[in-house]
Structures are given as structure tokens and as C-alpha cells.
mmCIF file of C-alpha atoms and ligand atoms in Angstrom:
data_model
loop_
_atom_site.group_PDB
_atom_site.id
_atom_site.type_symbol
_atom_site.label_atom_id
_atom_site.label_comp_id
_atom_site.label_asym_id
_atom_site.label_seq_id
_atom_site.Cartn_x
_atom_site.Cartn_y
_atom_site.Cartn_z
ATOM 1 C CA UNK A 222 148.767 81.721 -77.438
ATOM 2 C CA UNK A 223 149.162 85.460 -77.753
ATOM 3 C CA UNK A 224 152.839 87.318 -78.670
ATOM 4 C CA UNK A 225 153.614 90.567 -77.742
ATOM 5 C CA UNK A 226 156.697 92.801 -78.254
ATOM 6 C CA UNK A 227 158.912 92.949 -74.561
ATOM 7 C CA UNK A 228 161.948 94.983 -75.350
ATOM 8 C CA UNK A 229 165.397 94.678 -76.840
ATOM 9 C CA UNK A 230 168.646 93.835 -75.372
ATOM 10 C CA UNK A 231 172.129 93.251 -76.637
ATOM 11 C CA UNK A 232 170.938 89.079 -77.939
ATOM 12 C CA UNK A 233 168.144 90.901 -79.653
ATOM 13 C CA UNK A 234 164.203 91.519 -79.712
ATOM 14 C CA UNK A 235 162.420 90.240 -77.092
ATOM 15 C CA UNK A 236 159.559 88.739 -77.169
ATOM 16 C CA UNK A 237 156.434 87.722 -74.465
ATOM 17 C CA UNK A 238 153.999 84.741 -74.970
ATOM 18 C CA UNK A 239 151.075 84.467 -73.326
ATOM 19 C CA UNK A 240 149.530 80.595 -72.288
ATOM 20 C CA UNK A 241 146.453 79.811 -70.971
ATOM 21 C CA UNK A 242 144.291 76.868 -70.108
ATOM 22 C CA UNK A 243 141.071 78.362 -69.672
ATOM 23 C CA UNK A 244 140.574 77.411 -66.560
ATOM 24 C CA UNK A 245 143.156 79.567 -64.477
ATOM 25 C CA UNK A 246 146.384 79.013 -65.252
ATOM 26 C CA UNK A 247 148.038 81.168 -67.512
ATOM 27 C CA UNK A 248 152.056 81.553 -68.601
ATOM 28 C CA UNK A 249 154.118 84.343 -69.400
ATOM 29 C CA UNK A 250 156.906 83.192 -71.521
ATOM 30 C CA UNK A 251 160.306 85.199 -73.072
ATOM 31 C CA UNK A 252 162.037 84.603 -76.177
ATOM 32 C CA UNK A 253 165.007 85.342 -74.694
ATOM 33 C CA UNK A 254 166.377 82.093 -72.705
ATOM 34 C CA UNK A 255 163.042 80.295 -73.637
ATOM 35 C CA UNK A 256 162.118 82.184 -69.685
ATOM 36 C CA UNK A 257 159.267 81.608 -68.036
ATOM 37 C CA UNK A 258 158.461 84.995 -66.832
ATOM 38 C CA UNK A 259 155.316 84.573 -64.638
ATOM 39 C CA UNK A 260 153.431 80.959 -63.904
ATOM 40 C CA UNK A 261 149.691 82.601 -62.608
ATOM 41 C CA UNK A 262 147.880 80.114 -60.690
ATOM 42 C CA UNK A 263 144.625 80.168 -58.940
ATOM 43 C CA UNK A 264 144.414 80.276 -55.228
ATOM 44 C CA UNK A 265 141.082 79.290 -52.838
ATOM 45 C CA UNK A 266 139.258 82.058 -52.914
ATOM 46 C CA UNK A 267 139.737 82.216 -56.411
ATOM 47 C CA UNK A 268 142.746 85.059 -57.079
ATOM 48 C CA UNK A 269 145.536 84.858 -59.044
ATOM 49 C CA UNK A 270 148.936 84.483 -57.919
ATOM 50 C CA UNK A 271 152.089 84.618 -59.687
ATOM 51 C CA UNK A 272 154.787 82.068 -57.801
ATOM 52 C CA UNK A 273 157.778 82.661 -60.212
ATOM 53 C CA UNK A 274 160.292 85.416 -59.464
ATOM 54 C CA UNK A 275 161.358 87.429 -62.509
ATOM 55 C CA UNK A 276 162.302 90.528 -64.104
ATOM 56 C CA UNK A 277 160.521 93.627 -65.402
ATOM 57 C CA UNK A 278 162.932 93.834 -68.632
ATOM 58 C CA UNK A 279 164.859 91.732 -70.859
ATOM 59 C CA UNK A 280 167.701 94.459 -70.107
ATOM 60 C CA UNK A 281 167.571 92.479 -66.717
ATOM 61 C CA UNK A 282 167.244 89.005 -67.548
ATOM 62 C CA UNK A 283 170.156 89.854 -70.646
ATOM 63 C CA UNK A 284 172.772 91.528 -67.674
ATOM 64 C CA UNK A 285 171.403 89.547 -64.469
ATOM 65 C CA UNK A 286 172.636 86.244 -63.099
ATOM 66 C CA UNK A 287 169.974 84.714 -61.633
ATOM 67 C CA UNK A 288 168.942 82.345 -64.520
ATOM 68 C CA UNK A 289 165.195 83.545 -63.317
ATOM 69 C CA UNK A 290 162.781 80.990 -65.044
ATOM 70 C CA UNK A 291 165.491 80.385 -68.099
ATOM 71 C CA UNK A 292 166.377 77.525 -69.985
ATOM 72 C CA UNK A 293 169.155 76.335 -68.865
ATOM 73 C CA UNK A 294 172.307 74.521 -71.067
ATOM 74 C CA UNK A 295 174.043 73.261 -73.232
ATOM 75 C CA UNK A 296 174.963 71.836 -69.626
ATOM 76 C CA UNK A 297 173.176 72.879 -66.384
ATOM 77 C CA UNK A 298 174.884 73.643 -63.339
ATOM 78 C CA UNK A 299 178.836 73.017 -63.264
ATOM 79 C CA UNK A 300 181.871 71.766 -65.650
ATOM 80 C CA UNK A 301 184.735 71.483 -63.475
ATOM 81 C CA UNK A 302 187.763 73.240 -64.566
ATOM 82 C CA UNK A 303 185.608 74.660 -67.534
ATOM 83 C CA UNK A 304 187.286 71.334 -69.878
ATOM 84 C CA UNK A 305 186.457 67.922 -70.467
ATOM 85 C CA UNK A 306 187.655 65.020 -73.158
ATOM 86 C CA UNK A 307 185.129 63.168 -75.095
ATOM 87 C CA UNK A 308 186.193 60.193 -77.076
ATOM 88 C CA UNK A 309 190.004 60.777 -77.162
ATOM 89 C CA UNK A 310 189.239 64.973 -77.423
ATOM 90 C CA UNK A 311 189.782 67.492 -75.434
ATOM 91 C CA UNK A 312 187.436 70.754 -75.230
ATOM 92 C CA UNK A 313 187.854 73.847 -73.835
ATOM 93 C CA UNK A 314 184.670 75.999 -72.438
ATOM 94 C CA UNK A 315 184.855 79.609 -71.731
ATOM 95 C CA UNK A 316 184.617 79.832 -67.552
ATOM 96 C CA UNK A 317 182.544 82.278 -65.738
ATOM 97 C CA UNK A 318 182.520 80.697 -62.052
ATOM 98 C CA UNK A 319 186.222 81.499 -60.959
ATOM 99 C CA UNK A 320 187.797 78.109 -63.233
ATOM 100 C CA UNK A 321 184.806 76.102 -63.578
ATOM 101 C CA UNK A 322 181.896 76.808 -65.864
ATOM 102 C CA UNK A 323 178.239 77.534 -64.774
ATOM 103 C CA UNK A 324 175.154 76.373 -66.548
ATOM 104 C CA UNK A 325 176.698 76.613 -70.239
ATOM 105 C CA UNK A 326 179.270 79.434 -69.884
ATOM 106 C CA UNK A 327 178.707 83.339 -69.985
ATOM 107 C CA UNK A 328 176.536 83.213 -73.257
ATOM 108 C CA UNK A 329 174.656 79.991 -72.585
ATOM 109 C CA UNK A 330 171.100 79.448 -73.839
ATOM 110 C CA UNK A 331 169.453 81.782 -71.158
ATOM 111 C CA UNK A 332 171.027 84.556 -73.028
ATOM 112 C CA UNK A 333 170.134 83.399 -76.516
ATOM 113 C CA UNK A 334 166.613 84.315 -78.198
ATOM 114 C CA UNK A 335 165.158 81.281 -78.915
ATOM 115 C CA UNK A 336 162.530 81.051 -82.011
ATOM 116 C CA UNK A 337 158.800 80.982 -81.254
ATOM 117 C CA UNK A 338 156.470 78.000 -82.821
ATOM 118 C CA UNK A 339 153.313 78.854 -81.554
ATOM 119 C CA UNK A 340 150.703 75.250 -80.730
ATOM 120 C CA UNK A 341 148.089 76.230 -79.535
ATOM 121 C CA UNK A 342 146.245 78.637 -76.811
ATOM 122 C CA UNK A 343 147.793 76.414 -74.686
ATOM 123 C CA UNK A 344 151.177 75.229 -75.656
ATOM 124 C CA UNK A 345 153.943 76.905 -77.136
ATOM 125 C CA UNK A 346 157.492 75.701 -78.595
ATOM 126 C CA UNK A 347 160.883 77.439 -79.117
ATOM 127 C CA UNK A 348 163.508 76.743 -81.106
ATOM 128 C CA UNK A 349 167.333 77.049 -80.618
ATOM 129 C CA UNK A 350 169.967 76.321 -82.881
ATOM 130 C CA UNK A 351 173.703 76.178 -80.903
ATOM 131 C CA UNK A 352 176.204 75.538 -83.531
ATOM 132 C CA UNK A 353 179.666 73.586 -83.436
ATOM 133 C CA UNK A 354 181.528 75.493 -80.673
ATOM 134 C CA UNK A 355 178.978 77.794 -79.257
ATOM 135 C CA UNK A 356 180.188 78.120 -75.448
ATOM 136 C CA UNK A 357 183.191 75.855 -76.911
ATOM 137 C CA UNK A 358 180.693 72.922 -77.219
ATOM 138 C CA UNK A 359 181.198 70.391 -80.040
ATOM 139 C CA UNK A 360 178.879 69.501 -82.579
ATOM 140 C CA UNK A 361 175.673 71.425 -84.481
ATOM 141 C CA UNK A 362 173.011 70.891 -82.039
ATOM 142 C CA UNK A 363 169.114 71.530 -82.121
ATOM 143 C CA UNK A 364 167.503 71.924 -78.929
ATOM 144 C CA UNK A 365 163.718 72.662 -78.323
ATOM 145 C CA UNK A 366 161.432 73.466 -75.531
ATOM 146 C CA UNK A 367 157.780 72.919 -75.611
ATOM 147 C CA UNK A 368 155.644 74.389 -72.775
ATOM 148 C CA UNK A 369 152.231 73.236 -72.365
ATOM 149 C CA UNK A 370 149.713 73.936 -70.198
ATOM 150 C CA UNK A 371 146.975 71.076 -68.721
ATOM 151 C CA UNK A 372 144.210 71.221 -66.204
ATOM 152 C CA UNK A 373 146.349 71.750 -63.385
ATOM 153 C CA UNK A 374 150.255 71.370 -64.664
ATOM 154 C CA UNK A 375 152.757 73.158 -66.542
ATOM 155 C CA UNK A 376 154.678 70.973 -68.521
ATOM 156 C CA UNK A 377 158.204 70.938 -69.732
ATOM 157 C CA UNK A 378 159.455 68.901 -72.528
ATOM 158 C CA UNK A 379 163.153 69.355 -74.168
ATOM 159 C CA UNK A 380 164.510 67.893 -77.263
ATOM 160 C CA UNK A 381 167.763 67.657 -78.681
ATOM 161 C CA UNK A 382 170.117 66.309 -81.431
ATOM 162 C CA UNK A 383 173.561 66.500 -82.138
ATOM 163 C CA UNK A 384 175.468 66.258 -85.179
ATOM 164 C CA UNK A 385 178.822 64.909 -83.870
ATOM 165 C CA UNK A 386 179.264 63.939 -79.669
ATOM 166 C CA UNK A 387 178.759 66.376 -77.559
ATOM 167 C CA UNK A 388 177.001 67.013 -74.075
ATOM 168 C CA UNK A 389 174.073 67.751 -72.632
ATOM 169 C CA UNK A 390 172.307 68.801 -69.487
ATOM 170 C CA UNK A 391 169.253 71.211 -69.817
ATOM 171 C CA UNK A 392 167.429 72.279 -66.991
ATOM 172 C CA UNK A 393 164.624 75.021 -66.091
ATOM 173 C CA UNK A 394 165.680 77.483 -63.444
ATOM 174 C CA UNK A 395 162.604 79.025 -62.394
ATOM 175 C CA UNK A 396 162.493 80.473 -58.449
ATOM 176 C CA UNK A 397 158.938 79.281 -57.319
ATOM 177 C CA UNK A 398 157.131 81.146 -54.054
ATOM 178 C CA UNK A 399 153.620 79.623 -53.692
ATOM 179 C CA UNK A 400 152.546 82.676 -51.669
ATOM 180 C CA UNK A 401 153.606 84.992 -54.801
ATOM 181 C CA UNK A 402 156.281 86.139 -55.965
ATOM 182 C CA UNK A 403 156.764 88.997 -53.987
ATOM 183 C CA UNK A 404 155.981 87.453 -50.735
ATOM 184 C CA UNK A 405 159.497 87.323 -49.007
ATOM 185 C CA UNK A 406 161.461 84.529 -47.300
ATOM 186 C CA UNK A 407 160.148 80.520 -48.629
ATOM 187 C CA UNK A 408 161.214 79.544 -44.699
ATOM 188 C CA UNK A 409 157.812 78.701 -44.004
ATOM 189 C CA UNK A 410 157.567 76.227 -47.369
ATOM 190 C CA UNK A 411 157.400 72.471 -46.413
ATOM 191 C CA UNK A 412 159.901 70.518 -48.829
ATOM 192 C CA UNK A 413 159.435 66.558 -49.396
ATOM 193 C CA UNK A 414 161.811 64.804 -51.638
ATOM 194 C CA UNK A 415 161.858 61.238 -53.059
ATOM 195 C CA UNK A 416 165.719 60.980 -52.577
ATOM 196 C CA UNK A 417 167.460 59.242 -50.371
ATOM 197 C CA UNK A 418 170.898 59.985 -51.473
ATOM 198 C CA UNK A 419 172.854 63.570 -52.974
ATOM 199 C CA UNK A 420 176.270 63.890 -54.348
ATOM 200 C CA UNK A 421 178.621 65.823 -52.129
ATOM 201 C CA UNK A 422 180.641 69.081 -53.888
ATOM 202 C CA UNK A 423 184.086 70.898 -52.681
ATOM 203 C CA UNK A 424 183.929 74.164 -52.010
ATOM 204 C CA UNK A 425 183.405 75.140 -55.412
ATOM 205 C CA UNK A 426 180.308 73.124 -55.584
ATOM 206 C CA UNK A 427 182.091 70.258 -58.040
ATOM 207 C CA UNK A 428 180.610 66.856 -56.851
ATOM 208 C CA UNK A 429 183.384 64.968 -54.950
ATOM 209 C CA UNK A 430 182.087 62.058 -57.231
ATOM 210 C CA UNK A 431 180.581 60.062 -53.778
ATOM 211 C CA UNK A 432 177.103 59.450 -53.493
ATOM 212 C CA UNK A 433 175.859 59.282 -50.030
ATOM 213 C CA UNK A 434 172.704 58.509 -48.196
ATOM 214 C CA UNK A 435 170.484 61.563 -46.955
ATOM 215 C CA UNK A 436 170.267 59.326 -43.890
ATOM 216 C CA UNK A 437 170.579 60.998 -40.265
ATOM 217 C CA UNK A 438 171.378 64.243 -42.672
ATOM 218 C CA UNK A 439 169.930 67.761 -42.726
ATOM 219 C CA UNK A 440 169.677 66.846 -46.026
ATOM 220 C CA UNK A 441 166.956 64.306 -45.724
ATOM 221 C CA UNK A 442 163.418 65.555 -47.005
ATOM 222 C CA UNK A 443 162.267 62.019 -47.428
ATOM 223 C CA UNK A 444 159.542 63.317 -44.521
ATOM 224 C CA UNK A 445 158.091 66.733 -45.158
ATOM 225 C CA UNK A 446 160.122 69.513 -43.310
ATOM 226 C CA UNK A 447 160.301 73.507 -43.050
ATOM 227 C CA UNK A 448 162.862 74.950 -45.149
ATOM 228 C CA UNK A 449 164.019 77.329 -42.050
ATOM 229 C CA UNK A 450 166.602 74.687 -40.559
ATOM 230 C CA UNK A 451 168.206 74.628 -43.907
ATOM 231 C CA UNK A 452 168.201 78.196 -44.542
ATOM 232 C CA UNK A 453 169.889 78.972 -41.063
ATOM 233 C CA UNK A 454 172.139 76.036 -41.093
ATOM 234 C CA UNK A 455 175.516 76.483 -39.825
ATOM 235 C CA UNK A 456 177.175 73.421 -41.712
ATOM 236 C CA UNK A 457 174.811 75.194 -45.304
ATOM 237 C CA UNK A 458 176.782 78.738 -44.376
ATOM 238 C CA UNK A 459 179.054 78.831 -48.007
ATOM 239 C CA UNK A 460 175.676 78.164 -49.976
ATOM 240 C CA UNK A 461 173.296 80.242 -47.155
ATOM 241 C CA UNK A 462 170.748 77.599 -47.528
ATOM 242 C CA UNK A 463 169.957 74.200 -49.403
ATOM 243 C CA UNK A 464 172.463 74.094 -52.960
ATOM 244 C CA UNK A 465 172.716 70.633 -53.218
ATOM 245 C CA UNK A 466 171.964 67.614 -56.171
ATOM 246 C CA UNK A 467 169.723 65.014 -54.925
ATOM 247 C CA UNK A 468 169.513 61.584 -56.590
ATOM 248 C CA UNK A 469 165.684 60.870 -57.290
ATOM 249 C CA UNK A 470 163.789 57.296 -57.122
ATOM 250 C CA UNK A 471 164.015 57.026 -60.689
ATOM 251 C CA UNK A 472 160.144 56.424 -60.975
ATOM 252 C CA UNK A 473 158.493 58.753 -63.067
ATOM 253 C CA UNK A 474 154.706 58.349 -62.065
ATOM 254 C CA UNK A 475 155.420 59.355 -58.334
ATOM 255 C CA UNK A 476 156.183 63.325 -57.474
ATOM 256 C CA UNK A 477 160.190 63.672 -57.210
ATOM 257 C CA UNK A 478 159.088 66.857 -55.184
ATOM 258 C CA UNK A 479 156.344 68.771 -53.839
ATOM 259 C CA UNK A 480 156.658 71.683 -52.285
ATOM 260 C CA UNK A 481 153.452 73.406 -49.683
ATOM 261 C CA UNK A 482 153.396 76.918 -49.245
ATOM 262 C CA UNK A 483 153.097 78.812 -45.422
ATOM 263 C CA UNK A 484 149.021 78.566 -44.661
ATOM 264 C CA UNK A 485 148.865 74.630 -46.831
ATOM 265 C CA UNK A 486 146.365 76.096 -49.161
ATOM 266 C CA UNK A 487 148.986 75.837 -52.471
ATOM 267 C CA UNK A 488 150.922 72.855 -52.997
ATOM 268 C CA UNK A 489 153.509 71.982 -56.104
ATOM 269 C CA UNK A 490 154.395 68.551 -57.501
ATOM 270 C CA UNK A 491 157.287 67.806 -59.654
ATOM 271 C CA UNK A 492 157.367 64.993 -61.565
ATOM 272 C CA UNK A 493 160.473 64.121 -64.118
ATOM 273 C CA UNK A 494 162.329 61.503 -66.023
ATOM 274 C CA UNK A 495 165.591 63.170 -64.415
ATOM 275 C CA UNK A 496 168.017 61.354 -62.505
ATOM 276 C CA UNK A 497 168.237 64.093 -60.235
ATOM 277 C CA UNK A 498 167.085 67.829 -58.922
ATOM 278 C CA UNK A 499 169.159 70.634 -57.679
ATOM 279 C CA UNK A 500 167.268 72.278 -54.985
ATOM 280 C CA UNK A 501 168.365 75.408 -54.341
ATOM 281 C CA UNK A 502 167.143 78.084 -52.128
ATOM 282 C CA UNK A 503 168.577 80.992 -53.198
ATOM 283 C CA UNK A 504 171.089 81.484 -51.113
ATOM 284 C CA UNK A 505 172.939 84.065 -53.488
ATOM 285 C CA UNK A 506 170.367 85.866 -54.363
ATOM 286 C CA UNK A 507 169.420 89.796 -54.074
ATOM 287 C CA UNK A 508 168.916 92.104 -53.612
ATOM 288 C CA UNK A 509 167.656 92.550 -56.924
ATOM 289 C CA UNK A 510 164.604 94.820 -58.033
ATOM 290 C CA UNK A 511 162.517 92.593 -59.454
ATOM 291 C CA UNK A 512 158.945 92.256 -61.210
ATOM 292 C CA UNK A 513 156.288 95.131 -60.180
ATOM 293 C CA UNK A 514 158.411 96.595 -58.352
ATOM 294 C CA UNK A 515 159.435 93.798 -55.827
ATOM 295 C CA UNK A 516 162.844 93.706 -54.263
ATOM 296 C CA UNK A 517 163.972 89.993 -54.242
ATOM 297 C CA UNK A 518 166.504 88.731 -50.951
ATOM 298 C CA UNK A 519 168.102 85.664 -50.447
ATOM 299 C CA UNK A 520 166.002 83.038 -49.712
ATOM 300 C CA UNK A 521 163.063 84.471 -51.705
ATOM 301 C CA UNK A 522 162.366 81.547 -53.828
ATOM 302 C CA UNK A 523 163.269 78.014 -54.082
ATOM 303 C CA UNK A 524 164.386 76.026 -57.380
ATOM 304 C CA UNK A 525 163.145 72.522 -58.254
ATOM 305 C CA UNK A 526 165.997 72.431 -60.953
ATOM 306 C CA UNK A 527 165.482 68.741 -62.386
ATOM 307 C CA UNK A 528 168.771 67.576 -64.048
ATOM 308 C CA UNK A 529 171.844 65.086 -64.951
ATOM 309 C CA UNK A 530 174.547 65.015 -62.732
ATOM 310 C CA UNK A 531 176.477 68.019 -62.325
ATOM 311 C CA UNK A 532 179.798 67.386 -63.598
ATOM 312 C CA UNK A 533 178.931 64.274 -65.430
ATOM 313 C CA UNK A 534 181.427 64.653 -67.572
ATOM 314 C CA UNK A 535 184.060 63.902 -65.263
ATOM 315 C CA UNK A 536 182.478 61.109 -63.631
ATOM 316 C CA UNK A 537 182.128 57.568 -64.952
ATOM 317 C CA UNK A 538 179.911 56.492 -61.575
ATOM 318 C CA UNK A 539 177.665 59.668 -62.688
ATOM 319 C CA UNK A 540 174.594 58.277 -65.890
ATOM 320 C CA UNK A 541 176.555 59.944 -68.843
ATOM 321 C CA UNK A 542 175.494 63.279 -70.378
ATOM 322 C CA UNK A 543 176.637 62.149 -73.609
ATOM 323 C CA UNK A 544 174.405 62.695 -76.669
ATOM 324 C CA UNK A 545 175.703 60.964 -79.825
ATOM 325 C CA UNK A 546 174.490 61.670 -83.755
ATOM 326 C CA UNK A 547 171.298 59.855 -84.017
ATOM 327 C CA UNK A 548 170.221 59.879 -80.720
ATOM 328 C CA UNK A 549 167.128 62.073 -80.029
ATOM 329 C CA UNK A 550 167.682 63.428 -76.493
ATOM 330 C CA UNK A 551 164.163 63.712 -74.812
ATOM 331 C CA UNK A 552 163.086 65.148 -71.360
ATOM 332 C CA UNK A 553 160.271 65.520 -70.061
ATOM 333 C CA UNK A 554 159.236 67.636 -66.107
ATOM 334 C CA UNK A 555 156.298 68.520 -65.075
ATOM 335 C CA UNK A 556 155.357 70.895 -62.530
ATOM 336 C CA UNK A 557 151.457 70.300 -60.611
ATOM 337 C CA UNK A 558 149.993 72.866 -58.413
ATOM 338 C CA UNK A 559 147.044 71.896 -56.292
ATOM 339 C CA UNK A 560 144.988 73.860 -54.225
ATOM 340 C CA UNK A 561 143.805 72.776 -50.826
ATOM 341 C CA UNK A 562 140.184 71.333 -51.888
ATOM 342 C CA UNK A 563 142.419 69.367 -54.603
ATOM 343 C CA UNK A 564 144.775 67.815 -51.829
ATOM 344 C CA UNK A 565 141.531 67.415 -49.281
ATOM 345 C CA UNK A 566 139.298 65.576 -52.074
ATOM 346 C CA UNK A 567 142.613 63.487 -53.322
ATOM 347 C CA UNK A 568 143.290 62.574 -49.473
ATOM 348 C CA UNK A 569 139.896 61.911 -48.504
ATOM 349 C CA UNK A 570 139.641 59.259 -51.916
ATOM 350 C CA UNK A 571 142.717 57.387 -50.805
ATOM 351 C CA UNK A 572 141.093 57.209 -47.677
ATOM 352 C CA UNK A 573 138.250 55.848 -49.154
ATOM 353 C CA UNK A 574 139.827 52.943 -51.134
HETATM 354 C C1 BGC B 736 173.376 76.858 -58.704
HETATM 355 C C2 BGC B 736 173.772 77.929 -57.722
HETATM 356 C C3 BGC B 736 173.789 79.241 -58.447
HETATM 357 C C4 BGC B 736 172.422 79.512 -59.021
HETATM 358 C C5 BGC B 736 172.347 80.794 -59.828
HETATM 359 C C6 BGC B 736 171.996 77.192 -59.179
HETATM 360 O O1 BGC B 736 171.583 76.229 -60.108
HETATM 361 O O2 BGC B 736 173.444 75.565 -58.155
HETATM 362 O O3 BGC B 736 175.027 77.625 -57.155
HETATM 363 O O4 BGC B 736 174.182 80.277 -57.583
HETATM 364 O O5 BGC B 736 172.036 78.450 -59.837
HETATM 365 O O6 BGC B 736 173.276 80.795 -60.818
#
């Protein structure tokens, strides 16, 4: 793993890490918001492509609201009414989505400079420490990220502990585009999704607290479709596109997502011990200048965001998002790209058994 200096912004110095397997795959990773600023994978005729969107300066990621490739928490996605009670107390979050509060408030972890703990040429940790009533969050908490690369995976593993109750929901918000990052609309991308059911939001996008089957939905990406209905769908106008949590299968050996760029030749699985994924396709996004000089649009880039419940807190039905002294909150996501001759020699092998 190399380090170089990135730039400053009003959290601090910035700085870049470098990952690489050897073999193709390399990461660009911030200190600020523990970001992954550029995921370089190999394509068939052998080039590089970066499929993350993301900023030229940590000026940008420090002001912007995008969340590009950050670390997202202490609690991903929405708080309704920016409060919530936890065992007989009541808390009070700064908001900074009209009354409710977005993934952990105005100065949330993807604003923070998180401490670099360098592995290996490969791997890479960071360190935050968010204490008692950061965000207006209870309790001293640790959180870390490690980011490792394998053969043909990036992988995402959080910890956590707590010193008195609190909450948790961390997420990674990077917006992938397997044709590159600069490469315009993700129409064309082919979404599957091992979830049959989603929990409906209001207007505000705070889950009603149903969970309903995908079923006879636009919503159901149980078989491979286009992302082009969703983006242009009337009943998807307030979100412009796919903003939605989906309940996974709960089995952590099978993909909870895989996403296949335009021409087939670059394919993504996600695999996590999340009970769910936001997938959203950027409906609110742009334009923005972006990295080299790109000018990101809505619809750009899709994110694979694998989380708890949104809202959790307010919903016994929901798996709690409660972390407790003692408990060592563990997560774990992993994100596989395979190029076509990977998916033709894995097909043909299942063929042949
Ligand atoms: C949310 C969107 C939001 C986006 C950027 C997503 O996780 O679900 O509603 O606009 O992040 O903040």
C-alpha cells in the first residue's frame, strides 16, 4: 500500500492510499470518509477502467453531497424526524434532510478523516473514533473499515463497539459504472437482485414500516432487467429512478446483486451479511464536475448500498440496529467483478457438472 498527500479541507489533511493486487486491480482510497476514490479494474482486452464516480479534490468530497464512495454512518440512509428513544431515552440528532436525518447528520463519518493502518500492498484499515454525542449519537464508539483486495474482489469489512447503547448502520456509498466512470447514463446496465420483497417509504423516503413482495412490481429484479424502465418510470418520478431498500435472501454465499454493464463484457457481484441493499440510481445527482474532468448527470451511476433497515430505529418489525457494550458489531460486503471469459468459463463448468 502506498500513501500520498491529496489536499486539505476544513476536517483536515487528506490523504490517498493506493491498493493493489498484482494482478489488475488496484484502489484509490481517501482518508477523509474512509472514500473509495477510484476501484481500477481490468477489462478484455486488457485496459483499465475505473467504475467508481468521484471527485478530483477533497474540497469536493468535504462541500459535496453525494456521499461518492464514502463510508457511510453512524446510521446509513434515514432517521425519521432526526430523534429516536433507546431504552427509556430520548436522543436528539442534528437534521439535514428537511426534519429527518440523512446517513449520520451533516458531519457524519464521510466528512471525518479517518486514521490510516496500513496491511499490506493489498489491504488497508482506517480508524475512526466518534465520541459520546458526535451527530447527537450516544455512547464512545470505535468503528473501523478494512479494505482488501483478492484475485478478483474488493472487500469491505466494518467493525464497531460501543461503550454505552447506541445505533448503528454503516454502509459504503460508492456510484459504480462498469463502462467507466465517465461513461454517461447506467440505462443500459442489467440489474438482478436476490429480493423478493422492499420496504415502502412516504414521500420523504421514511419506510411506511410494511414489507411487501416485489411480485408483479417494477420493482422485481429477481430476473435480470435493463435499468431504463426504472429510470423513466412514471410511478419512480419523486426519486427519478430506482431509491428503494430491498430485503435480501439472507444467504451469504449466493450474490445479493450483480450488476452487467452495456456490451456483457464486465459484470459485478455483491455478496453481504446485510439484511438489505439500497439500490439507488442516482436520481439526484449532477450535474457535478467530477474526476478528470467528467461532468456527472443523473443516472450516471448506480449504488449497491448494502445495509440495516432504514429507520430501524422506529420499527420493531425492522432486525434492530442496536449495538450494546460488549457486543462487537461486524460486517462484512464484498464486491466481485468478472470479466466475460470469467462468466463464459464459470457458465460453461456448471454446464459441465
Ligand atoms: C439515498 C438517496 C440520496 C443519496 C445521496 C442514497 O443512499 O437513498 O435518497 O439522495 O443517498 O445522498
Amino acid at each position: 500500500m502506498s500513501m500520498r498527500y491529496f489536499g486539505n479541507c476544513p476536517a483536515g489533511e487528506v490523504h490517498e492510499l493506493t491498493l493493489s493486487n498484482g494482478r489488475g486491480l488496484e484502489a484509490k482510497l481517501l482518508t477523509l470518509g474512509a472514500v473509495i476514490r477510484s476501484m481500477n479494474v481490468w477489462d478484455e482486452a486488457g485496459r483499465k477502467r475505473d467504475v467508481v464516480l468521484g471527485y478530483d479534490t477533497a474540497e469536493e468530497y468535504f462541500s459535496g453531497d453525494s456521499y461518492f464512495g464514502a463510508a457511510v454512518g453512524r446510521f446509513c440512509n434515514r432517521i425519521a424526524g432526526a430523534a429516536f428513544d433507546l431504552d427509556g431515552k430520548h436522543y436528539e440528532l442534528p437534521a439535514n434532510e428537511g426534519k429527518n436525518q440523512l446517513h449520520g447528520g451533516p458531519g457524519g463519518f464521510s466528512y471525518q478523516i479517518w486514521t490510516p493502518l496500513p496491511v499490506s500492498e493489498s489491504e488497508a484499515r482506517l480508524r475512526l473514533y466518534s465520541p459520546d454525542g458526535d451527530m447527537g449519537f450516544p455512547g464512545n464508539l470505535s468503528a473501523e473499515v478494512t479494505y482488501r483486495l483478492t484475485e478478483d474482489s474488493l472487500v469491505i469489512e466494518y467493525k464497531a463497539e460501543t461503550d454505552a447503547p447506541t445505533v448503528l448502520n454503516l454502509t459504503n456509498h460508492s456510484y459504480f459504472n462498469l463502462a467507466g466512470h465517465a461513461s454517461g447514463s447506467i440505462g443500459q446496465h442489467r440489474l438482478w437482485l436476490n429480493a423478493d420483497r422492499y420496504t415502502p417509504a412516504d414521500e420523504a423516503l421514511i419506510p411506511t414500516g410494511e414489507i411487501r413482495p416485489v411480485t408483479g412490481s417494477l420493482l422485481d429484479y429477481t430476473r435480470e432487467k435493463p435499468l431504463e424502465e426504472a429510470l423513466a418510470a412514471a410511478e419512480f418520478g419523486r426519486t427519478h429512478g430506482l431509491d428503494h431498500n430491498f430485503v435480501l435472501s439472507g444467504d451469504v454465499d449466493v450474490p445479493a446483486a450483480r450488476l452487467t454493464e452495456p456490451d456483457g463484457r464486465l459484470s459485478m457481484e455483491v455478496y453481504t451479511d446485510r439484511p438489505a441493499v439500497q439500490v439507488y440510481t442516482a436520481g439526484g445527482l449532477g450535474p457535478v464536475s467530477g474526476k478528470e474532468g467528467a461532468v456527472y448527470e443523473e443516472h450516471q451511476g448506480i449504488c449497491l448500498e448494502t445495509q440495516d433497515f432504514p429507520d430501524a430505529v422506529h420499527h420493531e418489525n425492522f432486525p434492530s440496529a442496536v449495538l450494546r457494550p460488549g457486543e462487537a458489531w461486524h460486517s462484512r460486503t464484498v464486491y466481485r467483478f468478472q470479466g466475460i471469459s470469467q462468466i463464459r468459463r464459470r457458465r460453461a463448468k456448471l454446464l459441465w457438472v
